[in-house]
PDB file of C-alpha atoms in Angstrom:
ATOM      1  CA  UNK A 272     -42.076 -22.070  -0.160  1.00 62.00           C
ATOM      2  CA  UNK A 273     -38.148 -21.512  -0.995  1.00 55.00           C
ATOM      3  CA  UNK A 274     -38.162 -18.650   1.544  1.00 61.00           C
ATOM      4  CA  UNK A 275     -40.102 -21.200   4.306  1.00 59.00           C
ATOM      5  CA  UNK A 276     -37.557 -23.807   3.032  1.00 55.00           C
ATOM      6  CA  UNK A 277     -34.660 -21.794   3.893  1.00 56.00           C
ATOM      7  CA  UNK A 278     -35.713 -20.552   7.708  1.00 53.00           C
ATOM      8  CA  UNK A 279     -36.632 -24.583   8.124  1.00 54.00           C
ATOM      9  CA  UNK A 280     -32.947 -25.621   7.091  1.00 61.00           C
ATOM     10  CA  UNK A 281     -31.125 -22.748   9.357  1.00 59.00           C
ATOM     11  CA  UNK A 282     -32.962 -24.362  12.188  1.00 69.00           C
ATOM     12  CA  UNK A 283     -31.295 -27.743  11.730  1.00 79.00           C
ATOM     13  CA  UNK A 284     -27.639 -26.432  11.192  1.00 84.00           C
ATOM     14  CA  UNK A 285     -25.193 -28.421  13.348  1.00 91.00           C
ATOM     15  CA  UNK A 286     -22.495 -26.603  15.379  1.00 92.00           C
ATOM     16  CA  UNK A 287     -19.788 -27.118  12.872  1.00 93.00           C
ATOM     17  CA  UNK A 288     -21.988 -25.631  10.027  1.00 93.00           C
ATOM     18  CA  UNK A 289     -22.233 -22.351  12.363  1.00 93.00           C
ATOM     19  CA  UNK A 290     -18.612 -22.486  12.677  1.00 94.00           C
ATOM     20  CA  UNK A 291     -17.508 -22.790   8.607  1.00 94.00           C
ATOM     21  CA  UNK A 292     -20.792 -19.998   8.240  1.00 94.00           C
ATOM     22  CA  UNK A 293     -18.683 -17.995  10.866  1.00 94.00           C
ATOM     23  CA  UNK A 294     -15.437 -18.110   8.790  1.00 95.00           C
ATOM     24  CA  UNK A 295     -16.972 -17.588   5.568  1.00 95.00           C
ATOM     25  CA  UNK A 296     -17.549 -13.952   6.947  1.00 95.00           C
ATOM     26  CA  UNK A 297     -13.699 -12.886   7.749  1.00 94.00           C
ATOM     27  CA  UNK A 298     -14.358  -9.418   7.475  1.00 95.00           C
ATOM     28  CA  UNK A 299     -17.037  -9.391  10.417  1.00 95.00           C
ATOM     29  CA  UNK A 300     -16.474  -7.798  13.699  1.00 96.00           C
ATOM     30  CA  UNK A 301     -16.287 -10.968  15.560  1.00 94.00           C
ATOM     31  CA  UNK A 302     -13.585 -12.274  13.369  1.00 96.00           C
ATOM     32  CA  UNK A 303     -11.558  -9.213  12.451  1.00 96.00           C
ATOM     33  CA  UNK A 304     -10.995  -8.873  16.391  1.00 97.00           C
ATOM     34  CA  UNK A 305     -10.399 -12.498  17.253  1.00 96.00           C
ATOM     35  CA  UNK A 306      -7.891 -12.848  13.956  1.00 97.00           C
ATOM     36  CA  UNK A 307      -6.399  -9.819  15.476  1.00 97.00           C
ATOM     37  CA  UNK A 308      -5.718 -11.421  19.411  1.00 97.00           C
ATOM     38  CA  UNK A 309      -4.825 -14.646  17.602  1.00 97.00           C
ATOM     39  CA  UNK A 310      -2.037 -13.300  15.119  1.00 97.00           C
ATOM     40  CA  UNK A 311      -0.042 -11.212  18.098  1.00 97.00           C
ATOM     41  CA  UNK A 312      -0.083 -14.461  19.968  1.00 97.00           C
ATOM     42  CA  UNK A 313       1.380 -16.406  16.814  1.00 97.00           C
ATOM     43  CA  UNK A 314       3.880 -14.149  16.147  1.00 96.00           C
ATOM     44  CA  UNK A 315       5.262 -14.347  19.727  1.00 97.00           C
ATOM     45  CA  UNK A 316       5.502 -18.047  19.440  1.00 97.00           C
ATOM     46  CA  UNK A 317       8.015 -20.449  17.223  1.00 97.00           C
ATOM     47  CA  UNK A 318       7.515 -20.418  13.646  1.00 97.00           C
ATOM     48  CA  UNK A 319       6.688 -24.282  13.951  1.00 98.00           C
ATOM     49  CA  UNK A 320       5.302 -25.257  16.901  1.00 97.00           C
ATOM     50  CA  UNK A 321       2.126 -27.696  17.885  1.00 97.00           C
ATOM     51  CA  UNK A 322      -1.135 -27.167  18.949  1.00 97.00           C
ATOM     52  CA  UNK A 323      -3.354 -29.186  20.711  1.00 96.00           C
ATOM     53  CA  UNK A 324      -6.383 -29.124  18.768  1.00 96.00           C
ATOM     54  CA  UNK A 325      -7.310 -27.349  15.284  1.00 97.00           C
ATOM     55  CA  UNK A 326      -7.877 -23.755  15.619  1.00 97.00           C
ATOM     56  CA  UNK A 327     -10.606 -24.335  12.545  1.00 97.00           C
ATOM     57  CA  UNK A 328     -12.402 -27.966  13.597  1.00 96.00           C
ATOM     58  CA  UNK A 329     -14.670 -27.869  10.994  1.00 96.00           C
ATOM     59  CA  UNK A 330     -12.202 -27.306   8.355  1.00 97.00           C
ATOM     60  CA  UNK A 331      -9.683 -29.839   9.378  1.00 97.00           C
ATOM     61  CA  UNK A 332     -12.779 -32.460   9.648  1.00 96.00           C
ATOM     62  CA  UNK A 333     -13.537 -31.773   6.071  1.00 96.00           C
ATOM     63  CA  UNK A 334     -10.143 -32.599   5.473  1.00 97.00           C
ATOM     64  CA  UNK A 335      -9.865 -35.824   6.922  1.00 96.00           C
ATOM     65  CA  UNK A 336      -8.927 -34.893  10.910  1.00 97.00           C
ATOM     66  CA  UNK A 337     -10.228 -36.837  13.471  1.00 97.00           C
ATOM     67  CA  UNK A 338     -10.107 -36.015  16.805  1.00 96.00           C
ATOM     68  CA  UNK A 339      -8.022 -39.778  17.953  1.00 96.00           C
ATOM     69  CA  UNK A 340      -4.852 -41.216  18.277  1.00 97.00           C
ATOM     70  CA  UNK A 341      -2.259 -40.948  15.454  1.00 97.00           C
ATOM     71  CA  UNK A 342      -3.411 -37.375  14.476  1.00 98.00           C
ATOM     72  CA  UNK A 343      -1.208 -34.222  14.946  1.00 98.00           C
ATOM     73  CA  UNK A 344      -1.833 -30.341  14.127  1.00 98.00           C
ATOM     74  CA  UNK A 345       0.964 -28.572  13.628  1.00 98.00           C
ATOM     75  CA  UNK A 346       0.826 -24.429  12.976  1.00 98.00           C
ATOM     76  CA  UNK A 347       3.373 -23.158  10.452  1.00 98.00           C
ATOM     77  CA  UNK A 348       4.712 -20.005   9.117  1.00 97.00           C
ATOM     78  CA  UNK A 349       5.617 -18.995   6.273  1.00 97.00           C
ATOM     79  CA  UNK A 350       6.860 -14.987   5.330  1.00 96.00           C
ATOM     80  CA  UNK A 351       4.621 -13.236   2.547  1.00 96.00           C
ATOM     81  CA  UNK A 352       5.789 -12.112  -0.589  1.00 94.00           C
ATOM     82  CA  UNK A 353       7.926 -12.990  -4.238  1.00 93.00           C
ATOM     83  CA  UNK A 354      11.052 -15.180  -4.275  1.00 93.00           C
ATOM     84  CA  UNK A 355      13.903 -12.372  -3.990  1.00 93.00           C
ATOM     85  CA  UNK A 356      17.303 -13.880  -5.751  1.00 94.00           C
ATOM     86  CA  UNK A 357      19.976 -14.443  -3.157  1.00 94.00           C
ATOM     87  CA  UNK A 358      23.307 -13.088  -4.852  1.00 94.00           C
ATOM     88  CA  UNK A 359      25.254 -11.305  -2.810  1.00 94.00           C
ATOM     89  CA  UNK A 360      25.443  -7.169  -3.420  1.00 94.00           C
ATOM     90  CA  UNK A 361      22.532  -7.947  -5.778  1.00 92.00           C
ATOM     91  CA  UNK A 362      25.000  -8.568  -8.806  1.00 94.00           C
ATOM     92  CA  UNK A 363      24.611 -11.803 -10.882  1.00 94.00           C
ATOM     93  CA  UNK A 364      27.344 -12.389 -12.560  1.00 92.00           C
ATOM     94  CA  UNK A 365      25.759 -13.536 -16.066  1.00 92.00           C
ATOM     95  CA  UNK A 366      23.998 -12.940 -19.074  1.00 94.00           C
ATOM     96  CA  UNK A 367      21.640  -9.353 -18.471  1.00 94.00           C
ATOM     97  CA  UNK A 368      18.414 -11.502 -19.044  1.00 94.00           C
ATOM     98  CA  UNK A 369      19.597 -13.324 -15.759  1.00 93.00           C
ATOM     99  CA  UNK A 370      20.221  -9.718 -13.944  1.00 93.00           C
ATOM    100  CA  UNK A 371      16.618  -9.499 -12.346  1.00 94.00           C
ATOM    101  CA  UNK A 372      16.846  -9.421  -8.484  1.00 95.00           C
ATOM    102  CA  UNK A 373      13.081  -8.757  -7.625  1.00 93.00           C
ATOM    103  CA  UNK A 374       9.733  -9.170  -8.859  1.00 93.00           C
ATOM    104  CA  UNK A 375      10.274 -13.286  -9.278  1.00 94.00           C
ATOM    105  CA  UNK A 376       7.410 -15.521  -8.055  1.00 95.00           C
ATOM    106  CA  UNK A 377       8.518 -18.688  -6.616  1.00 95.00           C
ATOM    107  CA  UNK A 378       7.244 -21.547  -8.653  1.00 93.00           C
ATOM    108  CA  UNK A 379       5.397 -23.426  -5.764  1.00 95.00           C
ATOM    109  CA  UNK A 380       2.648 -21.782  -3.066  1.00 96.00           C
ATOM    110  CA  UNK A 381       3.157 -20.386   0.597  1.00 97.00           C
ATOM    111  CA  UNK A 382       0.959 -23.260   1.219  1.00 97.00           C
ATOM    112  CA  UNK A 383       3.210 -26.377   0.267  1.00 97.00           C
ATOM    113  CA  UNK A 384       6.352 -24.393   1.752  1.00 97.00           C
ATOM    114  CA  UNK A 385       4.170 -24.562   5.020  1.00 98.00           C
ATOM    115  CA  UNK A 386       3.590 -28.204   4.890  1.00 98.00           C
ATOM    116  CA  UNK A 387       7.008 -28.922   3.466  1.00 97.00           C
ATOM    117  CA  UNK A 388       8.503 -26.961   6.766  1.00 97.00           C
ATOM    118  CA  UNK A 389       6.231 -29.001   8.817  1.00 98.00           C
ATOM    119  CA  UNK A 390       7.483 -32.017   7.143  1.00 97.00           C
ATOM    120  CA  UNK A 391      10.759 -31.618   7.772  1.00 97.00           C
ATOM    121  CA  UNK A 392      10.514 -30.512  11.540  1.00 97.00           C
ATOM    122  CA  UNK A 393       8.815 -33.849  12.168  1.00 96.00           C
ATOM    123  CA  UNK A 394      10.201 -36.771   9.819  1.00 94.00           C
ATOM    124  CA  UNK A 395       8.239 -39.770  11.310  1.00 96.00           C
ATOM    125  CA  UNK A 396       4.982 -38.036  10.158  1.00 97.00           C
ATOM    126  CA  UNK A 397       3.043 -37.500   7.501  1.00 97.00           C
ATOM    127  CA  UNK A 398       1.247 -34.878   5.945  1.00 98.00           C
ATOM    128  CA  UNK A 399      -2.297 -35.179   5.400  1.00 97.00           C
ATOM    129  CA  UNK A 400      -3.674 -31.869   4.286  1.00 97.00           C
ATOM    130  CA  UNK A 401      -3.510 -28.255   5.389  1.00 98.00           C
ATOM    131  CA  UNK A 402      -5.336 -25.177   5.704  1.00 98.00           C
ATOM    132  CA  UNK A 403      -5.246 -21.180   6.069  1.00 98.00           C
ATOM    133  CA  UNK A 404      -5.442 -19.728   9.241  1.00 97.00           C
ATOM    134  CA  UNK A 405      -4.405 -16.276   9.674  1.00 97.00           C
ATOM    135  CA  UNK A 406      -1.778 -13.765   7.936  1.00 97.00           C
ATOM    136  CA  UNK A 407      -0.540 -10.183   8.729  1.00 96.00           C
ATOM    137  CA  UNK A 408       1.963  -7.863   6.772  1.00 95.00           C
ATOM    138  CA  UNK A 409       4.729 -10.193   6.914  1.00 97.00           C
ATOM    139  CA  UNK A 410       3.567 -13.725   7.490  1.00 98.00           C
ATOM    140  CA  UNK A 411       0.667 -16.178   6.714  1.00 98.00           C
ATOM    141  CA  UNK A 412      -0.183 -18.587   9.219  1.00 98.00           C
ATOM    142  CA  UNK A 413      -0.884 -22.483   8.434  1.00 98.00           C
ATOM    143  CA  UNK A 414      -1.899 -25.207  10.338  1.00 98.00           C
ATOM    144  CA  UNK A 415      -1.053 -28.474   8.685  1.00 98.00           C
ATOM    145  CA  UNK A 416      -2.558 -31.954   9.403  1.00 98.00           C
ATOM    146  CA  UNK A 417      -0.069 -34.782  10.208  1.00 98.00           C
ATOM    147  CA  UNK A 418      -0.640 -38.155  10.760  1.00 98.00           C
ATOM    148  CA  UNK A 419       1.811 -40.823  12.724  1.00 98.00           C
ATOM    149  CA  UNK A 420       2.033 -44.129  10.166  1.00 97.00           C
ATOM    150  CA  UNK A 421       3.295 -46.355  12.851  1.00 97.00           C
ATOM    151  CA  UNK A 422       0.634 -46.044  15.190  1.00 97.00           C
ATOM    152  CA  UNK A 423      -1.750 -48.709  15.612  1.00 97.00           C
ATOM    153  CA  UNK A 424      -4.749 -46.810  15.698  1.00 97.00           C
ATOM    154  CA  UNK A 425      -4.024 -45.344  12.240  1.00 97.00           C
ATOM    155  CA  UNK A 426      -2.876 -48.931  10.986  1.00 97.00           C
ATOM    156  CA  UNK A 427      -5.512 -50.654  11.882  1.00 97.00           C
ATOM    157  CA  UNK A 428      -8.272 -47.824  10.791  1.00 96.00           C
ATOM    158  CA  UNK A 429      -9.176 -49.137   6.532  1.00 96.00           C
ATOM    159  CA  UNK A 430     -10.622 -44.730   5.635  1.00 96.00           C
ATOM    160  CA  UNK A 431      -6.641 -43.497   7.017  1.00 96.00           C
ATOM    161  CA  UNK A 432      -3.900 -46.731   6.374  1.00 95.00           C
ATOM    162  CA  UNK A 433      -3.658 -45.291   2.697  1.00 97.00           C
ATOM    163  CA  UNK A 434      -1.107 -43.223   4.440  1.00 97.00           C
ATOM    164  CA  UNK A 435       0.870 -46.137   5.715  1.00 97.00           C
ATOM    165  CA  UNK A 436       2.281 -47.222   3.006  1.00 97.00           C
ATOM    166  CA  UNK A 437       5.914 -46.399   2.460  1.00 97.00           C
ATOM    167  CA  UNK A 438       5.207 -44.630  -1.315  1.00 96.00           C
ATOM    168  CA  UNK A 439       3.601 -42.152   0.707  1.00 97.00           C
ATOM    169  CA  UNK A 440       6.945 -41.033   2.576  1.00 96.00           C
ATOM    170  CA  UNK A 441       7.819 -37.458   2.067  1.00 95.00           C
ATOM    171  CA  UNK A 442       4.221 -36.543   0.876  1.00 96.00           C
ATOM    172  CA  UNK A 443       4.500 -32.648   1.028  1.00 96.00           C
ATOM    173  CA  UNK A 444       8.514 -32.481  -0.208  1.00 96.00           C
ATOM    174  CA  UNK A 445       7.325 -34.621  -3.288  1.00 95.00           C
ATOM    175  CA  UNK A 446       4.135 -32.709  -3.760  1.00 95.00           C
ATOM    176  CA  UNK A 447       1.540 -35.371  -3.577  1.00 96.00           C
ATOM    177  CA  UNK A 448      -0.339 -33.398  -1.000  1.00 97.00           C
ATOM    178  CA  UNK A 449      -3.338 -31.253  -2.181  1.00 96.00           C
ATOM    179  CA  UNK A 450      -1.412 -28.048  -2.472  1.00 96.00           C
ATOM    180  CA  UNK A 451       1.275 -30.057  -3.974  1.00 95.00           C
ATOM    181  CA  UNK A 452      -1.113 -30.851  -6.324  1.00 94.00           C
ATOM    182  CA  UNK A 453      -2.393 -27.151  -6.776  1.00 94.00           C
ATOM    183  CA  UNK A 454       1.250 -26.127  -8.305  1.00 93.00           C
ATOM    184  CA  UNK A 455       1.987 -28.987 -10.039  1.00 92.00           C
ATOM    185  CA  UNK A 456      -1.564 -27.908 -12.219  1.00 90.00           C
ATOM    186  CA  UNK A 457      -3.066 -30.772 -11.579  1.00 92.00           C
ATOM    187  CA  UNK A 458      -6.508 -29.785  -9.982  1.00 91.00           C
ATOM    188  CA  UNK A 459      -8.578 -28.988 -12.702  1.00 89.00           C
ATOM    189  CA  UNK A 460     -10.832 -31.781 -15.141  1.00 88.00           C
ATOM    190  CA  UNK A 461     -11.963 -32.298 -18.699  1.00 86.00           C
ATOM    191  CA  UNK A 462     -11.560 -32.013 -21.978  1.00 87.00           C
ATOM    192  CA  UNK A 463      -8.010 -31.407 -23.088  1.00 85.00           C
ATOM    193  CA  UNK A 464      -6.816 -31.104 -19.110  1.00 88.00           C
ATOM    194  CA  UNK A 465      -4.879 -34.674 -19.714  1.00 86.00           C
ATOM    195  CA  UNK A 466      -2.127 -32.479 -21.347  1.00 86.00           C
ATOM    196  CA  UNK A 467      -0.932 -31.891 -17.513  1.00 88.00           C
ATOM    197  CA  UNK A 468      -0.964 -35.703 -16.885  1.00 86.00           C
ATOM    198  CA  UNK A 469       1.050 -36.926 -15.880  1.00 85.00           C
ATOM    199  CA  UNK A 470       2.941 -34.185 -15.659  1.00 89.00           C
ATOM    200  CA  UNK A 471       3.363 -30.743 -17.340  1.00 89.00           C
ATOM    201  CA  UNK A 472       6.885 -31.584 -18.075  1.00 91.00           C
ATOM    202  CA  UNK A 473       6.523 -35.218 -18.763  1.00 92.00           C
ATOM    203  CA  UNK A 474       3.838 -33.902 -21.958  1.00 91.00           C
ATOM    204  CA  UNK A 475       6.305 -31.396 -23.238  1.00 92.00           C
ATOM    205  CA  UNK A 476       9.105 -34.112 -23.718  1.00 93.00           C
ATOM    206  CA  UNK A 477       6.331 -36.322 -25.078  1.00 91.00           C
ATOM    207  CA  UNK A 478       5.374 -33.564 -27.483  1.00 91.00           C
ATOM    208  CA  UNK A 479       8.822 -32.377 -28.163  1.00 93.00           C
ATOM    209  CA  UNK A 480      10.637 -35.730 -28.190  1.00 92.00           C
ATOM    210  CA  UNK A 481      11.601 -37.399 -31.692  1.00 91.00           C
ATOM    211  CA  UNK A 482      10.928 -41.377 -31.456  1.00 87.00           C
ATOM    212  CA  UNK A 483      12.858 -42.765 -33.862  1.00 90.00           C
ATOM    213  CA  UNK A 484      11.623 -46.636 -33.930  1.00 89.00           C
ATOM    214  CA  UNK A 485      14.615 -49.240 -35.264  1.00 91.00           C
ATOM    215  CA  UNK A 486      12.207 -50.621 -37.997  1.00 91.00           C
ATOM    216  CA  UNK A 487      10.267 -47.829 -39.767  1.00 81.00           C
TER     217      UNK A 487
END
C-alpha cells in the first residue's frame, strides 16, 4: 500500500514541486550543465544587478515572493573564502597574538554580506529574504528578495505591511533578516537555547555583570 501510495502522490505533484525536486538533485546532468551556462553569464554581468523574475520560483515563493507589484529580485555576489586582514605589507604592528594575516573567518555569512550589498545598492527597499543560486571558484551567487514599503500594493496587502513599518528599516545591515538571524545564533529552539536571547552578548553581560542593589 505505501509503495501504491507513493506512485498515487507523484501523479498529483504541481509544477513547482517538480521544480524544488529538480534542485534538490544539483549534481544531475541537467543541472550541472545549466548551473554551468548560467554562472559564465553571471560573471559577465555587474556584481549587483536586477532580474526580472526569480531564477528559483519555487524557492522565492516559499519565502514569501509574489509575483505583483512592490516585489523586486535582485542577484548579488559575493567572493568565496576567509576574511584576509587588510594591513598593508602584511605586518601588524602589535602584540604577536594579533600577527595572524590568514586563516580568519569573518564573523557573519556570505549570505547576509549578499543581502547587506543589496541593501545598500537600493536604500528605499527592503529585504525580505534570500536564497542560493549558483557559485564557482571565486564567487557565490545570491538572489535576494526586496520589497518597496511605499507602494500601495504592499501597504494595503495585511500577509506583507509587517515590512512597512519604519523598525524594519535597514533589515539586512541590522541582521533581522533570516540569515541575519543564522549568525547572530538565533535559529535553533529548546531547552537551555534562551541563553542566546536576546542576544549572545546581551547573556554574557547578564552572566558576568555584578548588580549591586542600593538596599541589600
Amino acid at each position: 500500500w505505501g509503495q501504491r501510495h507513493k506512485t498515487e502522490n507523484t501523479h498529483n505533484m504541481g509544477a513547482y514541486k517538480y521544480v524544488e525536486e529538480l534542485w534538490k538533485k544539483k549534481q544531475s546532468d541537467v543541472l550541472r550543465f545549466l548551473q554551468r551556462i548560467r554562472v559564465w553569464e553571471y560573471r559577465q554581468l555587474p556584481s549587483i544587478c536586477r532580474v526580472t523574475r526569480p531564477t528559483r520560483p519555487d524557492k522565492a515563493r516559499r519565502l514569501g515572493y509574489k509575483a505583483k507589484q512592490g516585489f523586486v529580485i535582485y542577484r548579488a555576489r559575493v567572493r568565496r573564502g576567509g576574511r584576509k586582514r587588510p594591513v598593508r605589507k602584511g605586518i601588524v604592528n602589535g602584540k604577536p597574538v594579533h600577527c595572524g594575516i590568514t586563516k580568519l573567518k569573518f564573523a557573519r555569512n556570505l549570505k547576509s554580506v549578499a543581502e547587506e550589498r543589496a541593501a545598500r545598492r537600493c536604500g528605499a527597499l527592503r529585504v525580505l529574504n534570500s536564497y542560493w543560486l549558483n557559485q564557482d571558484s571565486v564567487y557565490k551567487y545570491y538572489e535576494v528578495i526586496m520589497v518597496d514599503p511605499m507602494h500601495k500594493a504592499i501597504r494595503s496587502d495585511p500577509r506583507i505591511n509587517w515590512i512597512c513599518a519604519p523598525t524594519h528599516k535597514g533589515r539586512a545591515m541590522r541582521g533581522l533578516t533570516s540569515a541575519g538571524r543564522k549568525h547572530r545564533g538565533l535559529h535553533g529552539k529548546g531547552h537551555n537555547y534562551t541563553k542566546n536571547r536576546s542576544s549572545k552578548h546581551a547573556q554574557w553581560k547578564n552572566n558576568n555583570r555584578l548588580s549591586l542593589k542600593r538596599y541589600r
